[in-house]
Short mmCIF file of C-alpha atoms and ligand atoms in Angstrom, two decimals:
data_model
loop_
_atom_site.label_atom_id
_atom_site.label_comp_id
_atom_site.label_asym_id
_atom_site.label_seq_id
_atom_site.Cartn_x
_atom_site.Cartn_y
_atom_site.Cartn_z
CA MET A 1 -124.55 108.45 -141.01
CA ASP A 2 -124.41 110.69 -137.96
CA ALA A 3 -121.18 110.14 -135.97
CA LEU A 4 -123.31 109.66 -132.87
CA LEU A 5 -124.59 106.39 -134.27
CA LYS A 6 -121.08 104.96 -134.25
CA LEU A 7 -120.93 105.03 -130.45
CA ASP A 8 -121.80 101.95 -128.47
CA ALA A 9 -124.51 102.18 -125.80
CA THR A 10 -122.03 102.42 -122.93
CA GLU A 11 -120.30 105.41 -124.51
CA LEU A 12 -123.58 107.06 -125.48
CA ALA A 13 -124.94 106.71 -121.93
CA THR A 14 -121.74 108.28 -120.58
CA GLN A 15 -121.99 111.20 -123.00
CA VAL A 16 -125.67 111.74 -122.17
CA ALA A 17 -124.84 111.69 -118.45
CA THR A 18 -122.12 114.31 -118.85
CA GLY A 19 -124.25 116.44 -121.14
CA ALA A 20 -121.86 116.07 -124.09
CA VAL A 21 -124.79 114.72 -126.10
CA THR A 22 -128.50 115.07 -125.44
CA ALA A 23 -130.84 112.11 -125.34
CA LEU A 24 -133.02 114.01 -127.79
CA ALA A 25 -130.18 114.37 -130.31
CA ALA A 26 -129.36 110.66 -130.05
CA THR A 27 -133.01 109.70 -130.48
CA GLN A 28 -133.54 112.06 -133.39
CA ALA A 29 -130.39 110.85 -135.14
CA THR A 30 -131.49 107.24 -134.72
CA LEU A 31 -135.00 107.95 -136.00
CA ALA A 32 -133.66 109.85 -139.03
CA HIS A 33 -131.23 107.04 -139.89
CA LEU A 34 -133.95 104.46 -139.41
CA ALA A 35 -136.28 106.31 -141.78
CA ALA A 36 -133.59 105.98 -144.46
CA THR A 37 -132.66 102.34 -143.85
CA GLU A 38 -135.97 100.71 -142.94
CA PRO A 39 -137.27 100.53 -146.52
CA LYS A 40 -134.34 98.18 -147.23
CA VAL A 41 -134.12 96.33 -143.91
CA GLY A 42 -137.69 96.15 -142.56
CA ALA A 43 -136.63 95.46 -138.97
CA TYR A 44 -139.47 97.28 -137.19
CA LEU A 45 -143.13 96.28 -137.04
CA SER A 46 -144.12 99.41 -135.15
CA LEU A 47 -142.48 102.63 -134.03
CA ASP A 48 -143.41 105.00 -131.25
CA HIS A 49 -141.91 108.28 -132.44
CA ALA A 50 -143.82 110.47 -130.04
CA GLY A 51 -143.15 108.24 -127.03
CA ALA A 52 -139.44 108.03 -127.84
CA LEU A 53 -139.05 111.79 -128.27
CA LEU A 54 -140.96 112.42 -125.04
CA ALA A 55 -138.84 109.93 -123.07
CA ALA A 56 -135.66 111.50 -124.46
CA THR A 57 -136.81 115.01 -123.56
CA GLN A 58 -137.61 113.87 -120.03
CA ILE A 59 -134.09 112.44 -119.65
CA ASP A 60 -132.55 115.73 -120.77
CA THR A 61 -134.79 117.71 -118.41
CA ALA A 62 -133.89 115.44 -115.51
CA ARG A 63 -130.20 115.85 -116.25
CA LYS A 64 -130.43 119.63 -116.39
CA ALA A 65 -132.26 119.56 -113.06
CA GLY A 66 -129.38 117.60 -111.56
CA LYS A 67 -131.47 114.47 -110.98
CA PRO A 68 -129.70 111.10 -111.03
CA LEU A 69 -129.92 109.28 -114.37
CA GLY A 70 -130.26 105.54 -114.94
CA PRO A 71 -127.42 103.52 -116.47
CA LEU A 72 -129.09 103.46 -119.92
CA ALA A 73 -130.33 107.05 -119.87
CA GLY A 74 -130.91 108.32 -123.39
CA VAL A 75 -130.03 105.06 -125.14
CA PRO A 76 -132.45 104.18 -127.98
CA VAL A 77 -133.58 100.58 -127.57
CA ALA A 78 -135.85 98.26 -129.60
CA LEU A 79 -137.87 95.27 -128.38
CA LYS A 80 -138.92 92.08 -130.13
CA ASP A 81 -142.63 92.15 -130.78
CA ASN A 82 -143.38 89.34 -128.34
CA LEU A 83 -142.43 91.54 -125.36
CA HIS A 84 -145.12 93.79 -124.01
CA VAL A 85 -144.85 97.55 -123.97
CA GLN A 86 -147.92 99.04 -122.33
CA GLY A 87 -150.13 100.81 -124.85
CA SER A 88 -148.29 99.46 -127.90
CA PRO A 89 -149.42 96.57 -130.08
CA THR A 90 -147.90 93.13 -129.45
CA THR A 91 -148.32 91.09 -132.64
CA CYS A 92 -145.84 88.19 -132.28
CA ALA A 93 -145.75 88.70 -136.09
CA SER A 94 -148.99 86.74 -136.24
CA ARG A 95 -152.37 87.53 -137.75
CA ILE A 96 -154.02 86.04 -134.68
CA LEU A 97 -153.04 89.01 -132.50
CA LYS A 98 -154.45 91.59 -134.92
CA GLY A 99 -155.55 94.64 -132.96
CA PHE A 100 -154.16 93.48 -129.62
CA VAL A 101 -152.63 96.24 -127.51
CA ALA A 102 -150.50 95.30 -124.49
CA PRO A 103 -152.21 96.28 -121.23
CA TYR A 104 -148.98 96.22 -119.22
CA ASP A 105 -145.19 96.37 -119.51
CA ALA A 106 -143.07 93.24 -119.51
CA THR A 107 -140.69 93.28 -116.56
CA VAL A 108 -137.79 93.77 -118.98
CA THR A 109 -139.60 96.76 -120.50
CA ALA A 110 -140.30 98.27 -117.08
CA ARG A 111 -136.68 97.82 -116.00
CA LEU A 112 -135.40 99.35 -119.23
CA LYS A 113 -137.65 102.37 -118.77
CA ALA A 114 -136.51 102.71 -115.17
CA ALA A 115 -132.89 102.63 -116.39
CA GLY A 116 -133.64 105.56 -118.70
CA ALA A 117 -133.71 103.67 -122.01
CA VAL A 118 -135.65 105.28 -124.84
CA ILE A 119 -137.97 102.66 -126.34
CA LEU A 120 -138.18 103.19 -130.10
CA GLY A 121 -140.50 100.41 -131.16
CA LYS A 122 -141.14 96.74 -131.74
CA THR A 123 -139.22 94.47 -134.08
CA ASN A 124 -140.09 91.67 -136.47
CA LEU A 125 -139.79 87.97 -135.63
CA ASP A 126 -140.76 84.58 -136.92
CA GLU A 127 -144.40 84.09 -135.92
CA PHE A 128 -144.49 83.36 -132.17
CA ALA A 129 -140.68 83.08 -132.29
CA MET A 130 -140.82 79.85 -134.29
CA GLY A 131 -138.15 79.89 -136.96
CA SER A 132 -134.55 80.64 -137.80
CA SER A 133 -134.76 83.23 -140.57
CA CYS A 134 -137.57 85.67 -139.73
CA GLU A 135 -139.31 84.44 -142.90
CA ASN A 136 -142.12 82.92 -140.83
CA SER A 137 -143.36 86.40 -139.94
CA ALA A 138 -146.93 86.77 -141.18
CA LEU A 139 -146.51 90.54 -141.40
CA GLN A 140 -143.26 91.56 -143.08
CA GLN A 141 -139.93 90.37 -144.42
CA THR A 142 -136.75 91.54 -142.68
CA ARG A 143 -133.43 91.52 -144.50
CA ASN A 144 -129.85 91.23 -143.34
CA PRO A 145 -128.15 94.67 -143.35
CA TRP A 146 -124.88 93.08 -144.50
CA ASP A 147 -126.55 91.76 -147.67
CA VAL A 148 -130.19 92.56 -148.18
CA SER A 149 -130.72 89.49 -150.36
CA ARG A 150 -130.11 87.41 -147.22
CA VAL A 151 -132.06 86.68 -144.05
CA PRO A 152 -131.12 88.25 -140.71
CA GLY A 153 -131.61 84.90 -138.92
CA GLY A 154 -134.35 84.20 -136.49
CA SER A 155 -136.46 84.22 -134.70
CA SER A 156 -135.38 87.62 -133.29
CA GLY A 157 -134.41 88.78 -136.80
CA GLY A 158 -135.76 92.32 -136.48
CA SER A 159 -133.94 92.90 -133.20
CA ALA A 160 -130.67 91.79 -134.78
CA ALA A 161 -131.19 93.70 -138.03
CA CYS A 162 -131.98 97.03 -136.34
CA VAL A 163 -128.81 97.03 -134.20
CA ALA A 164 -126.66 95.91 -137.16
CA ALA A 165 -128.21 98.69 -139.28
CA ARG A 166 -127.58 101.14 -136.44
CA SER A 167 -131.28 101.87 -136.12
CA ALA A 168 -131.06 101.09 -132.37
CA PHE A 169 -128.12 100.91 -129.96
CA VAL A 170 -129.35 97.86 -128.10
CA SER A 171 -132.30 95.56 -128.65
CA PHE A 172 -133.91 92.70 -126.83
CA GLY A 173 -135.06 89.38 -128.19
CA SER A 174 -136.12 86.04 -126.82
CA ASP A 175 -134.17 82.81 -127.14
CA THR A 176 -135.79 79.40 -126.82
CA GLY A 177 -133.38 77.33 -128.90
CA GLY A 178 -131.11 79.93 -130.46
CA SER A 179 -133.28 82.88 -131.44
CA ILE A 180 -130.91 85.51 -130.08
CA ARG A 181 -127.60 83.80 -130.80
CA LEU A 182 -128.30 82.72 -134.39
CA PRO A 183 -129.40 86.16 -135.67
CA ALA A 184 -126.53 87.76 -133.72
CA SER A 185 -124.14 85.45 -135.57
CA PHE A 186 -125.76 86.25 -138.95
CA CYS A 187 -125.73 90.01 -138.30
CA GLY A 188 -122.29 90.45 -136.69
CA LEU A 189 -123.49 91.29 -133.17
CA VAL A 190 -123.03 90.08 -129.66
CA GLY A 191 -126.23 88.19 -128.78
CA TYR A 192 -126.75 86.97 -125.26
CA LYS A 193 -128.96 84.22 -123.87
CA PRO A 194 -128.89 84.57 -120.09
CA SER A 195 -128.96 81.54 -117.82
CA TYR A 196 -132.49 80.21 -117.47
CA GLY A 197 -134.05 82.16 -114.60
CA ARG A 198 -131.63 85.09 -114.76
CA VAL A 199 -134.08 87.45 -116.50
CA SER A 200 -137.82 87.59 -115.86
CA ARG A 201 -140.11 86.20 -118.54
CA TYR A 202 -143.09 88.18 -117.27
CA GLY A 203 -144.67 89.95 -120.24
CA LEU A 204 -142.91 87.79 -122.83
CA VAL A 205 -145.49 85.88 -124.85
CA ALA A 206 -144.68 82.29 -123.93
CA PHE A 207 -143.45 79.84 -126.57
CA ALA A 208 -141.78 77.04 -124.56
CA SER A 209 -141.70 78.08 -120.93
CA SER A 210 -138.94 75.73 -119.76
CA LEU A 211 -136.58 77.19 -122.39
CA ASP A 212 -137.58 80.82 -123.09
CA GLN A 213 -135.21 83.56 -121.94
CA VAL A 214 -135.13 87.26 -122.77
CA GLY A 215 -131.75 88.73 -123.68
CA PRO A 216 -129.95 91.59 -125.41
CA PHE A 217 -128.28 92.24 -128.77
CA ALA A 218 -125.51 94.82 -128.87
CA ARG A 219 -122.38 95.80 -130.72
CA SER A 220 -120.05 95.11 -127.81
CA VAL A 221 -119.80 92.74 -124.86
CA ARG A 222 -119.73 95.67 -122.46
CA ASP A 223 -123.08 96.87 -123.81
CA VAL A 224 -124.50 93.40 -123.31
CA ALA A 225 -123.13 93.39 -119.74
CA LEU A 226 -124.83 96.74 -119.09
CA ALA A 227 -128.12 95.61 -120.64
CA LEU A 228 -128.05 92.42 -118.58
CA LYS A 229 -127.29 94.28 -115.38
CA VAL A 230 -130.36 96.48 -115.68
CA THR A 231 -132.75 93.69 -116.67
CA ALA A 232 -131.63 90.67 -114.62
CA GLY A 233 -132.83 89.66 -111.19
CA LEU A 234 -135.66 88.27 -109.15
CA ASP A 235 -139.18 89.15 -110.21
CA PRO A 236 -142.11 88.08 -108.04
CA LEU A 237 -144.18 87.96 -111.25
CA ASP A 238 -142.08 85.11 -112.70
CA THR A 239 -141.66 82.20 -110.31
CA THR A 240 -138.80 80.79 -112.39
CA SER A 241 -136.76 83.96 -111.96
CA SER A 242 -133.84 83.46 -109.60
CA ALA A 243 -133.14 85.24 -106.32
CA GLN A 244 -129.39 85.00 -106.91
CA PRO A 245 -127.89 88.49 -106.57
CA VAL A 246 -127.14 90.34 -109.82
CA PRO A 247 -123.41 91.02 -110.12
CA ASP A 248 -122.14 94.30 -111.54
CA TYR A 249 -121.45 92.65 -114.91
CA PRO A 250 -119.75 95.63 -116.62
CA ALA A 251 -117.36 96.06 -113.67
CA LEU A 252 -116.28 92.43 -113.86
CA LEU A 253 -115.07 92.36 -117.47
CA ALA A 254 -111.50 91.09 -117.77
CA ARG A 255 -108.60 91.73 -120.10
CA ASP A 256 -107.11 88.27 -120.20
CA LEU A 257 -108.05 84.63 -119.91
CA LYS A 258 -105.35 83.50 -117.51
CA GLY A 259 -106.28 80.31 -115.73
CA LYS A 260 -109.43 79.78 -117.82
CA ARG A 261 -110.06 76.37 -119.34
CA VAL A 262 -111.84 76.45 -122.71
CA GLY A 263 -113.62 73.25 -123.72
CA VAL A 264 -113.62 72.38 -127.41
CA VAL A 265 -115.58 69.60 -129.11
CA ARG A 266 -113.07 68.52 -131.74
CA GLU A 267 -115.61 66.86 -134.11
CA TYR A 268 -117.68 70.04 -134.39
CA LEU A 269 -114.75 71.88 -135.91
CA ASP A 270 -113.30 68.98 -137.89
CA LYS A 271 -116.56 67.88 -139.47
CA LEU A 272 -118.10 71.25 -140.23
CA PRO A 273 -118.65 71.42 -144.01
CA ASN A 274 -118.26 75.22 -144.06
CA ARG A 275 -114.50 75.51 -143.57
CA GLN A 276 -114.52 79.30 -143.28
CA VAL A 277 -116.73 79.10 -140.20
CA ALA A 278 -114.56 76.33 -138.74
CA ASN A 279 -111.32 78.21 -139.43
CA LEU A 280 -112.51 81.51 -137.95
CA CYS A 281 -113.64 79.70 -134.80
CA GLN A 282 -110.38 77.79 -134.67
CA ALA A 283 -108.44 81.03 -134.97
CA ALA A 284 -110.48 82.64 -132.19
CA ILE A 285 -109.82 79.64 -129.94
CA ALA A 286 -106.09 80.00 -130.65
CA ARG A 287 -106.35 83.64 -129.56
CA MET A 288 -107.97 82.55 -126.32
CA GLN A 289 -104.97 80.32 -125.77
CA ALA A 290 -102.63 83.23 -126.47
CA LEU A 291 -104.56 85.24 -123.87
CA GLY A 292 -103.71 82.65 -121.24
CA ALA A 293 -106.47 80.08 -121.57
CA GLN A 294 -105.86 76.38 -121.60
CA VAL A 295 -107.74 74.48 -124.32
CA VAL A 296 -109.18 71.13 -123.30
CA GLU A 297 -110.99 68.64 -125.49
CA ILE A 298 -114.42 67.69 -124.22
CA LYS A 299 -117.18 65.36 -125.35
CA LEU A 300 -120.92 66.06 -125.41
CA PRO A 301 -122.17 62.68 -126.64
CA HIS A 302 -125.88 63.34 -126.22
CA ALA A 303 -125.83 66.88 -127.63
CA ASP A 304 -126.20 65.28 -131.07
CA PHE A 305 -129.81 64.51 -130.11
CA GLY A 306 -130.45 68.12 -129.10
CA VAL A 307 -132.46 69.12 -132.17
CA GLN A 308 -134.73 66.05 -131.92
CA VAL A 309 -135.30 66.56 -128.19
CA TYR A 310 -135.93 70.26 -128.65
CA TYR A 311 -138.60 69.83 -131.32
CA VAL A 312 -140.56 67.47 -129.08
CA VAL A 313 -140.19 69.48 -125.85
CA ALA A 314 -140.58 72.96 -127.35
CA SER A 315 -143.52 71.94 -129.55
CA ALA A 316 -145.26 70.20 -126.63
CA GLU A 317 -144.95 73.32 -124.49
CA ALA A 318 -146.00 75.53 -127.41
CA SER A 319 -149.13 73.48 -128.09
CA SER A 320 -150.19 74.12 -124.51
CA ASN A 321 -149.11 77.79 -124.34
CA LEU A 322 -150.81 78.71 -127.62
CA ALA A 323 -154.15 77.20 -126.59
CA ARG A 324 -155.04 80.61 -125.14
CA PHE A 325 -155.38 82.13 -128.62
CA ASP A 326 -158.97 81.11 -129.09
CA GLY A 327 -160.62 84.17 -130.62
CA VAL A 328 -162.28 85.04 -127.33
CA ARG A 329 -159.71 86.88 -125.29
CA TYR A 330 -157.11 88.36 -127.64
CA GLY A 331 -156.88 89.86 -131.10
CA LEU A 332 -158.50 88.21 -134.09
CA ARG A 333 -161.95 86.64 -133.95
CA VAL A 334 -163.34 84.96 -137.05
CA PRO A 335 -167.07 84.58 -136.46
CA ALA A 336 -168.84 81.27 -136.99
CA ASP A 337 -172.25 79.88 -136.10
CA ASN A 338 -171.13 78.28 -132.86
CA GLY A 339 -168.32 78.61 -130.31
CA ILE A 340 -166.34 75.56 -131.33
CA ARG A 341 -166.43 76.53 -135.00
CA ALA A 342 -165.36 80.06 -134.13
CA TYR A 343 -162.39 78.55 -132.34
CA PHE A 344 -161.47 76.51 -135.41
CA SER A 345 -161.96 79.36 -137.86
CA THR A 346 -159.99 81.84 -135.74
CA ARG A 347 -157.07 79.50 -135.25
CA GLY A 348 -157.29 78.24 -138.82
CA GLU A 349 -157.02 81.74 -140.27
CA GLY A 350 -154.96 83.32 -137.52
CA PHE A 351 -151.98 80.96 -137.29
CA GLY A 352 -149.43 80.48 -140.06
CA PRO A 353 -148.20 77.09 -141.32
CA GLU A 354 -145.13 76.74 -139.07
CA VAL A 355 -147.09 77.53 -135.91
CA LYS A 356 -149.74 74.99 -136.93
CA ARG A 357 -147.03 72.40 -137.55
CA ARG A 358 -145.62 72.94 -134.04
CA ILE A 359 -149.07 72.78 -132.41
CA MET A 360 -149.83 69.51 -134.19
CA LEU A 361 -146.42 68.02 -133.38
CA GLY A 362 -146.70 69.04 -129.75
CA THR A 363 -150.28 67.90 -129.31
CA TYR A 364 -149.37 64.52 -130.79
CA ALA A 365 -146.30 64.21 -128.54
CA LEU A 366 -148.46 64.87 -125.49
CA SER A 367 -151.40 62.68 -126.47
CA ALA A 368 -152.31 59.83 -124.11
CA GLY A 369 -151.05 56.97 -126.27
CA HIS A 370 -147.77 58.64 -127.24
CA TYR A 371 -146.78 60.70 -124.23
CA ASP A 372 -144.12 58.38 -122.90
CA GLU A 373 -142.82 57.43 -126.30
CA TYR A 374 -142.20 61.07 -127.31
CA TYR A 375 -142.43 63.64 -124.54
CA GLY A 376 -141.23 61.29 -121.80
CA LYS A 377 -138.33 60.07 -123.89
CA ALA A 378 -137.33 63.58 -124.93
CA ALA A 379 -137.38 64.69 -121.28
CA ARG A 380 -135.09 61.79 -120.37
CA VAL A 381 -132.63 62.56 -123.15
CA ARG A 382 -132.70 66.21 -122.07
CA THR A 383 -131.45 65.03 -118.67
CA LEU A 384 -128.61 63.15 -120.39
CA ILE A 385 -127.64 66.32 -122.26
CA CYS A 386 -127.60 68.23 -118.96
CA ARG A 387 -125.33 65.56 -117.48
CA ASP A 388 -122.96 65.83 -120.46
CA PHE A 389 -122.58 69.52 -119.65
CA ASP A 390 -122.10 68.84 -115.93
CA GLN A 391 -119.28 66.48 -116.79
CA ALA A 392 -117.76 68.81 -119.36
CA PHE A 393 -117.82 71.75 -116.95
CA ALA A 394 -115.91 69.71 -114.42
CA ALA A 395 -113.01 69.93 -116.87
CA CYS A 396 -113.53 73.43 -118.31
CA ASP A 397 -114.91 76.88 -117.47
CA LEU A 398 -116.45 77.64 -120.83
CA ILE A 399 -117.20 75.86 -124.07
CA ALA A 400 -116.40 77.30 -127.50
CA THR A 401 -118.17 75.99 -130.61
CA PRO A 402 -119.38 77.48 -133.88
CA CYS A 403 -122.66 79.36 -133.39
CA ALA A 404 -124.22 78.51 -136.74
CA PRO A 405 -123.08 75.94 -139.31
CA PHE A 406 -123.00 78.65 -142.02
CA PRO A 407 -123.33 82.42 -142.48
CA ALA A 408 -126.63 84.13 -143.34
CA PHE A 409 -128.35 82.38 -146.23
CA LYS A 410 -130.42 83.84 -149.06
CA ALA A 411 -134.07 84.67 -148.47
CA GLY A 412 -136.17 81.82 -149.82
CA GLU A 413 -133.23 79.40 -149.89
CA LYS A 414 -134.46 77.01 -147.20
CA SER A 415 -137.91 75.80 -148.00
CA ASP A 416 -138.13 72.55 -146.03
CA PRO A 417 -138.69 72.80 -142.27
CA LEU A 418 -135.99 70.29 -141.40
CA SER A 419 -133.16 72.25 -143.00
CA MET A 420 -134.38 75.31 -141.11
CA TYR A 421 -134.40 73.35 -137.83
CA LEU A 422 -130.80 72.31 -138.38
CA CYS A 423 -129.61 75.93 -138.19
CA ASP A 424 -129.77 75.54 -134.42
CA VAL A 425 -127.64 72.42 -133.90
CA TYR A 426 -125.02 74.32 -131.91
CA THR A 427 -127.32 76.59 -129.92
CA ILE A 428 -130.06 74.16 -128.80
CA PRO A 429 -128.05 72.05 -126.31
CA ALA A 430 -127.24 75.10 -124.15
CA SER A 431 -130.95 76.00 -124.13
CA LEU A 432 -131.98 72.52 -123.02
CA ALA A 433 -129.48 72.73 -120.15
CA GLY A 434 -130.37 76.32 -119.14
CA LEU A 435 -126.78 77.54 -119.58
CA SER A 436 -125.55 81.09 -120.10
CA ALA A 437 -124.52 81.41 -123.74
CA LEU A 438 -123.68 83.99 -126.37
CA SER A 439 -122.60 84.56 -129.92
CA LEU A 440 -119.50 86.70 -130.44
CA PRO A 441 -118.43 88.04 -133.87
CA VAL A 442 -115.06 86.52 -134.79
CA GLY A 443 -114.64 87.74 -138.37
CA PHE A 444 -116.10 87.77 -141.87
CA ASP A 445 -116.12 85.10 -144.53
CA ALA A 446 -114.73 85.70 -148.02
CA GLY A 447 -118.12 87.06 -149.11
CA GLY A 448 -118.08 89.70 -146.36
CA LEU A 449 -120.67 87.97 -144.19
CA PRO A 450 -120.21 88.04 -140.41
CA ILE A 451 -119.41 84.83 -138.52
CA GLY A 452 -120.13 84.26 -134.84
CA MET A 453 -118.62 81.90 -132.31
CA HIS A 454 -120.73 80.35 -129.56
CA LEU A 455 -119.46 80.53 -125.99
CA SER A 456 -121.30 78.93 -123.09
CA ALA A 457 -120.78 78.61 -119.36
CA PRO A 458 -122.68 76.90 -116.54
CA ALA A 459 -125.95 78.41 -115.38
CA PHE A 460 -125.39 81.59 -113.34
CA HIS A 461 -121.81 81.94 -114.50
CA ASP A 462 -123.02 84.80 -116.70
CA ASP A 463 -120.40 87.10 -115.16
CA LYS A 464 -117.55 84.74 -116.03
CA LEU A 465 -118.88 84.16 -119.53
CA LEU A 466 -119.15 87.88 -120.27
CA SER A 467 -115.75 88.54 -118.81
CA ALA A 468 -114.07 85.92 -121.01
CA ALA A 469 -115.99 87.08 -124.09
CA HIS A 470 -114.87 90.66 -123.43
CA ALA A 471 -111.20 89.65 -123.23
CA LEU A 472 -111.45 87.79 -126.53
CA GLU A 473 -113.43 90.61 -128.14
CA GLN A 474 -110.78 93.20 -127.21
CA ASP A 475 -108.09 91.03 -128.73
CA LEU A 476 -110.07 90.41 -131.92
CA HIS A 477 -110.84 94.11 -132.31
CA ALA A 478 -107.16 95.01 -131.94
CA ASP A 479 -106.40 92.96 -135.05
CA GLN A 480 -107.10 95.38 -137.90
CA SER A 481 -107.03 92.61 -140.49
CA LEU A 482 -110.29 91.18 -139.10
CA GLN A 483 -112.07 94.52 -139.70
CA LEU A 484 -114.50 93.94 -136.85
CA ASP A 485 -115.31 97.64 -136.64
CA ARG A 486 -116.87 97.56 -140.12
CA THR A 487 -120.48 98.64 -140.51
CA PRO A 488 -122.86 97.46 -143.21
CA SER A 489 -123.25 99.90 -146.10
CA LEU A 490 -126.91 100.46 -146.62
N1 LIG B 501 -135.20 78.20 -134.45
C1 LIG B 501 -135.74 77.58 -133.28
C2 LIG B 501 -137.21 77.31 -133.49
O1 LIG B 501 -137.66 77.51 -134.55
C3 LIG B 501 -135.51 78.43 -132.08
C4 LIG B 501 -136.49 79.52 -131.91
C5 LIG B 501 -136.29 80.34 -130.68
O2 LIG B 501 -135.26 80.27 -130.02
N2 LIG B 501 -137.32 81.08 -130.35
O3 LIG B 501 -137.91 76.91 -132.63
#
């Protein structure tokens, strides 16, 4: 592997800016590496070689001409294939979007381009971001670079796998109930779900609009801070995006945790069947204490209902959002002898089984006779979960829990939907409450699989969350025995 690929995005951007490395060399090295690893990993659904090489050349030309460069100039980036890149296909890993080409850039895409990022291509996902393993993709299977017999996690599995495989420096995914954090945990990366409203959702194909957020995957917290800085902020095209000013996240990263209070839910750690996950999280929490933090025990009594609430709320919103795929406006159209039948045949052939399950669940939950019993009740319990967090955050600044109950599992291992849904027990509550949250690698299990810890902070405390995560990350990396600088051998 080219030594260039060992740099993180922050270092690469610095070297491109000083001329020590060209954007073209970085892009070519990434594309060459990717050509060798993709047959095993399968992270990308489409690549834009020509566009990437052109963008890189333009960066180098601008630098030679003395023009100012953006903060991500020359950094090869990949995007989940539910984010629009003008002129490239957006498939959502579904047959129903066959042939659809995005007519415009998502706001995140536009901001990345403006920051000088080199967009390499689009990555695999569970169909319409519904799943936890990437196995619900209708187009391709993606494997975990740490062990190709295992899943990368989902739904942003391709975005996680490409950064872990070093076939991109940074990638973006979407997180509705855990789809950035879970694959980050399975692939040994930092995966960040911004506070709801921090990053524009314009140009992200909607799954559950009250939960969806776009966020980055990277190999270091400082890269995540940089990626967030260039993509966050008010967007007139997304009315849920916040006008709160965007702090200079990379400049605010701290070295210690003095005065920070870390909330811990004792039962999560005590009752976790996978003791290796529990012990690595426990050890990381002890490090936070050694760095000056005070550990406080908190309770989140209603968070136990998070998965149930999520599957009602998210499915209800999905059933409404996905009504637009009708064979008339986008992608696939399966002809039939009248309009209604064409609608049935297109949706019948175009959507996969998990998407159909969600649409049926959601439609039922919203139906006249059951609305209050399901959707109304779920919305009320969601409020109770939010209140649990309000109370907890009165006593602590951040909350540390496991990110996933187990490391990456084998492809094909989880065949029933319920066991797949339970992958997200620790990530869903933060989504329901709109918090800022991330997964941070804290070590490897005995089988060499990466383990992530989940850290969350109140909405719009993204700067404080990243700062604390950085301090812990630096301390973890200084401990050689944890081998956190390892790379997967592919
Ligand atoms: N795994 C969860 C689901 O299947 C979360 C997905 C997501 O965050 N997009 O819905």
